[in-house]
XYZ file of C-alpha atoms in Angstrom:
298
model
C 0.000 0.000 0.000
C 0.869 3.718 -0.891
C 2.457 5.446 1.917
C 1.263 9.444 2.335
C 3.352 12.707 3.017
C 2.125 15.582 2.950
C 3.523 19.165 1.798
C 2.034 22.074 3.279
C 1.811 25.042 0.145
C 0.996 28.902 0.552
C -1.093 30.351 -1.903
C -1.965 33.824 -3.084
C -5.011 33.942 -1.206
C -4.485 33.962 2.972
C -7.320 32.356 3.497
C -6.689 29.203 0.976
C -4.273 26.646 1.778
C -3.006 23.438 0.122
C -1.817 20.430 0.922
C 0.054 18.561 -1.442
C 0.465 14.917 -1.546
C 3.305 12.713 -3.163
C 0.631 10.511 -5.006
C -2.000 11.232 -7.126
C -5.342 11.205 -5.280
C -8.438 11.752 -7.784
C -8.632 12.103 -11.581
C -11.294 14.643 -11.826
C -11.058 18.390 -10.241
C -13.709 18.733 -7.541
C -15.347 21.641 -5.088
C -17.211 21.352 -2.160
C -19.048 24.251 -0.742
C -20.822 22.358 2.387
C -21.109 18.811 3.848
C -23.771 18.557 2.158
C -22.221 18.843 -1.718
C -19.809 16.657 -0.299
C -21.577 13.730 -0.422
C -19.473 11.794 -2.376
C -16.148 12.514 -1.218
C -15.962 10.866 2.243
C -12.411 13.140 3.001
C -14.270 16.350 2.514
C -17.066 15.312 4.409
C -14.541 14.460 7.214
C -12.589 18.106 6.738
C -16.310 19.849 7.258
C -16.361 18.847 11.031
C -13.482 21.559 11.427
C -15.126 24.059 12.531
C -13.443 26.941 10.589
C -13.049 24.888 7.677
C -15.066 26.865 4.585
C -14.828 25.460 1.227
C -12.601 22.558 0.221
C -10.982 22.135 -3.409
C -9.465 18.778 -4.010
C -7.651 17.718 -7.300
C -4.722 15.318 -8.792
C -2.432 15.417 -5.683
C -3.433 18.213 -3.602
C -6.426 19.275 -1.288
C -7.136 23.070 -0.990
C -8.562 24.560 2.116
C -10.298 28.036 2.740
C -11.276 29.102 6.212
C -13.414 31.362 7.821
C -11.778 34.307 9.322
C -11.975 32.364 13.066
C -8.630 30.918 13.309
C -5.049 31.527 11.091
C -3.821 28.698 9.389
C -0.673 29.072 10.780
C -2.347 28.032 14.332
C -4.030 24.419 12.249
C -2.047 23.590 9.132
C -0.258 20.874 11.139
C -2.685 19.054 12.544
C -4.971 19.277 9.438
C -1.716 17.799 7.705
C -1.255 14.838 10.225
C -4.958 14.532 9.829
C -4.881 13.970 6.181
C -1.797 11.592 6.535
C -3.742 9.580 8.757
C -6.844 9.489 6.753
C -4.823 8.667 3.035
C -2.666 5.743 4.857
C -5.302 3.901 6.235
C -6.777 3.275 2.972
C -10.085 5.423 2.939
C -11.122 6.904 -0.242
C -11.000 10.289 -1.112
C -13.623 11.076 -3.801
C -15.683 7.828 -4.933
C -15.533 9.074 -8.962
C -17.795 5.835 -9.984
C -20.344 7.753 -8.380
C -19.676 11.309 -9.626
C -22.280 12.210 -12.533
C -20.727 13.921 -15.467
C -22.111 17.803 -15.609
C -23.948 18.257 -18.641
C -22.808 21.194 -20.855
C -24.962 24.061 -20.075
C -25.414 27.683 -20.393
C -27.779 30.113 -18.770
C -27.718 34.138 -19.624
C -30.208 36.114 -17.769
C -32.753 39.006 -20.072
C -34.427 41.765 -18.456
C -38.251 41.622 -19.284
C -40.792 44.543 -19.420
C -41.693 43.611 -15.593
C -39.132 45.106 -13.310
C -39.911 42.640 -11.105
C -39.076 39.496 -13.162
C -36.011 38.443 -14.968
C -35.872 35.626 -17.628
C -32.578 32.932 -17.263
C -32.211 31.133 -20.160
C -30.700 27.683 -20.751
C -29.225 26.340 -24.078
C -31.354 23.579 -23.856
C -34.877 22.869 -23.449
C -35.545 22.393 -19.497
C -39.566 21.581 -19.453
C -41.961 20.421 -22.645
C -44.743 22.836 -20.828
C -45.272 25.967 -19.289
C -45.231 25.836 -15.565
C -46.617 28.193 -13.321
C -45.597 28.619 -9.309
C -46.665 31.289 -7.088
C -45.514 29.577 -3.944
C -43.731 26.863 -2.570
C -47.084 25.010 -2.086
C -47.600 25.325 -5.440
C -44.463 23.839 -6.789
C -44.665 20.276 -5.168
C -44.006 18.800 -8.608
C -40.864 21.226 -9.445
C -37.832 20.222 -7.528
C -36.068 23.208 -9.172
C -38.751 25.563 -7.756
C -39.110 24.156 -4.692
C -34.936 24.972 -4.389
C -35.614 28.541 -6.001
C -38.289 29.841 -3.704
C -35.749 28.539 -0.594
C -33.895 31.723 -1.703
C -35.793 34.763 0.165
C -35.920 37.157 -2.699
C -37.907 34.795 -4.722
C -41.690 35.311 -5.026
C -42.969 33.339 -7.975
C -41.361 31.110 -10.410
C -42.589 30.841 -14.076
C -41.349 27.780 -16.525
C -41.588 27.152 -20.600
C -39.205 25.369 -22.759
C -35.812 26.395 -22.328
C -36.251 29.173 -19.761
C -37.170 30.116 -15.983
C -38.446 33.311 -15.195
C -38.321 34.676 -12.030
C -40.262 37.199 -10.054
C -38.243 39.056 -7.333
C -39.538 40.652 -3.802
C -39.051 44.145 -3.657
C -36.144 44.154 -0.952
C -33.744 42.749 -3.325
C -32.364 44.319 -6.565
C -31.367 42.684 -9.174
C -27.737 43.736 -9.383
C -27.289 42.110 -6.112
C -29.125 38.608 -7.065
C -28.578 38.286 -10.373
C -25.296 36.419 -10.682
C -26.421 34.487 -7.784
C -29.647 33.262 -9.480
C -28.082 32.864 -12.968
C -25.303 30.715 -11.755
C -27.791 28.538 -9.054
C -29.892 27.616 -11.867
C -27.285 26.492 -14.209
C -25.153 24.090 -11.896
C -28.702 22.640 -10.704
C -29.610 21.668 -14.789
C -25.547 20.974 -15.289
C -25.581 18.457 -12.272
C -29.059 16.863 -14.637
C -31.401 17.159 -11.642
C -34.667 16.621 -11.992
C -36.826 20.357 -13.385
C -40.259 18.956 -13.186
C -41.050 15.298 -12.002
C -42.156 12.823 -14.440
C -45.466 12.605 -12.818
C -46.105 16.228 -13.300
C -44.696 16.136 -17.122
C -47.597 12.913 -17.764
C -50.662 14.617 -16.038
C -49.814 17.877 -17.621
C -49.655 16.079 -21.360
C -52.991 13.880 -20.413
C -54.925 17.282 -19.122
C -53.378 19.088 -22.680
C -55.166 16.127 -24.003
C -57.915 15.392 -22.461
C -59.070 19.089 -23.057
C -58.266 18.792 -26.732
C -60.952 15.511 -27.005
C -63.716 17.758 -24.727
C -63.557 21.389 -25.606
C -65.297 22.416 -28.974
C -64.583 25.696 -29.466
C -66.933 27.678 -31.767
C -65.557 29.231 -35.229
C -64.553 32.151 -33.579
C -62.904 31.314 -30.801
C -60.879 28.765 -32.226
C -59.667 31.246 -34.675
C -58.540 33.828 -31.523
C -56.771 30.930 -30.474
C -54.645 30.195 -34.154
C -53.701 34.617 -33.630
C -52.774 34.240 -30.274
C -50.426 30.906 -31.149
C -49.301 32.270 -34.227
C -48.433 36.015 -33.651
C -48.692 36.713 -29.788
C -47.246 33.888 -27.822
C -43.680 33.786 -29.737
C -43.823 37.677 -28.715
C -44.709 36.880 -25.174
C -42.418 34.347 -24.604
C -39.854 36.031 -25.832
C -40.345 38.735 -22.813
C -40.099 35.939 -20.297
C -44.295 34.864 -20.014
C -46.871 33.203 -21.547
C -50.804 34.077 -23.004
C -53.498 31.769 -22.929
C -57.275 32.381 -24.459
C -59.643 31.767 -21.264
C -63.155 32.678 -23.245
C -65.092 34.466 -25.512
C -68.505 36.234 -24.934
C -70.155 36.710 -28.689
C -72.516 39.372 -27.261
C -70.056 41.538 -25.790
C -67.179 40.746 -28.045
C -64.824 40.255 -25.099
C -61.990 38.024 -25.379
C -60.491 37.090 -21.923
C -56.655 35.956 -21.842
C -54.533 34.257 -18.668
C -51.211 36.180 -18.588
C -48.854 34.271 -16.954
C -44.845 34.669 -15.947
C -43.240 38.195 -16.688
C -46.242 39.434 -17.977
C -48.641 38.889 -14.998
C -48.416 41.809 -13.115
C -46.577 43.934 -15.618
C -46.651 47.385 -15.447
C -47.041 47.639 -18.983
C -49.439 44.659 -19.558
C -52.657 47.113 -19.737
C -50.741 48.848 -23.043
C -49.745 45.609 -24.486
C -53.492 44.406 -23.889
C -55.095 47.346 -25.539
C -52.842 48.570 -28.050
C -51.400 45.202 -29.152
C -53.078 42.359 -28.921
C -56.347 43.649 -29.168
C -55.701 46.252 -31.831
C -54.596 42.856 -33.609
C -57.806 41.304 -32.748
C -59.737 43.927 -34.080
C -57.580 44.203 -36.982
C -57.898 40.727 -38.056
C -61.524 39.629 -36.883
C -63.159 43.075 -37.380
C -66.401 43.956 -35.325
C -66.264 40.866 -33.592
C -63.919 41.713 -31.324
C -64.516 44.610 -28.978
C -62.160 44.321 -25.689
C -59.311 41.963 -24.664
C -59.507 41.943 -20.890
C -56.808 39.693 -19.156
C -58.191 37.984 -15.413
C -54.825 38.586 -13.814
C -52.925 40.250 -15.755
């Protein structure tokens, strides 16, 4: 069996420590934030019950500690080194890589919306195969990804559609402060392949699409408010980080009534889009038919 030494290195950063071994200890490079993340590395998970111990890097020969400000290395770098000499040369492991999963390659940019309240993070690949709507954590019982996102106390609602998440924001936090944070959250969660929606959600959702496809028979008109709104309003909407969806239409009023749903709900500028876009298109298109568009939470 391999017998251990280890070199204790400075680094740049006074916080951040390393200690270098004289054999190679994992293949992959690997950081661990809490105890938790650790879960697969049994030697960081062992380092977390230091008390000061912070973050801990670990790749090819060396393990890299930063601490919180409550002790100086130079007062524990010993003992953390006779620790880890200890731990390698009784055989332990130090990262089981069988059990690692790969990160999938993945890219999220964040877009402002016309809310000032919601911003739209969007992944290179497609994330849900419906939109999903969460005002609260109660709500979001079939979302493991919302569930996670309304743990973070800025976040107020959570809005899903193909290849995006929009997010509405409390009041108390600006966006230059959160941003980052909620860009970079959401794309380790979808790199690390965790579960968006659960599969039980994704089949009742497709069976409900269906099932209302078999029992509503929408009348000549309707149906062809629907084709405009598909056609020449949702691409628009979702674009802006939300979603439209025809609710009803009353013949002897000629009122259409829309859902609005993600950035748009609650937009400040939702009332102008209402009246001098989609129903100006309405009119446009359908003629005296169409009198008001009037969203029921918009």
């Amino acid at each position: 069996m391999k017998e251990y030494n280890i070199t204790v290195v400075a680094t740049n950063n006074p916080k951040i420590i390393k200690f270098e071994a004289n054999h190679f200890l994992v293949k992959g490079n690997y950081e661990y934030k809490n105890i938790d993340e650790a879960k697969e590395s049994p030697l960081a998970q062992q380092l977390f019950y230091l008390p000061f111990v912070k973050t801990v890097y670990i790749a090819s020969n060396f393990v890299a500690l930063e601490r919180f400000d409550i002790v100086e290395w130079d007062d524990v770098k010993d003992e953390v080194a006779q620790q880890l000499v200890e731990y390698l040369n009784v055989g332990e492991p130090v990262v089981n890589e069988g059990e690692v999963k790969k990160k999938q390659p993945i890219t999220v940019y964040a877009e402002v919306t016309p809310n000032p309240a919601v911003m739209k993070f969007v992944s290179n690949k497609r994330i849900v195969p419906n939109t999903y709507e969460f005002k609260n954590i109660d709500e979001a019982k079939d979302s493991p990804l919302a569930i996670e996102l309304f743990h973070l106390p800025f976040v107020k609602e959570v809005f899903m559609d193909e290849n995006y998440v929009s997010v509405t924001k409390y009041e108390v936090a600006d966006w230059e402060e959160i941003n980052m944070q909620l860009r970079e959250f959401i794309r380790d969660y979808l790199a690390d392949g965790k579960e968006v929606v659960t599969a039980e959600s994704i089949q009742k959702s497709k069976e409900t699409v269906e099932q209302k496809a078999t029992q509503t028979n929408y009348d000549d008109t309707s149906q062809q408010i629907i084709d405009i709104l598909e056609e020449y309003v949702k691409p628009a909407v979702a674009s802006d980080g939300g979603n439209i969806r025809f609710q009803s239409y009353e013949e002897q009023s000629g009122t259409v009534s829309v859902i609005l749903q993600g950035a748009c709900s609650g937009c400040p500028s939702s009332t102008f889009t209402l009246k001098n876009g989609i129903e100006t298109m309405l009119k446009n298109m359908m003629g005296d038919k169409i009198k008001e568009v009037v969203a029921l939470n918009g």
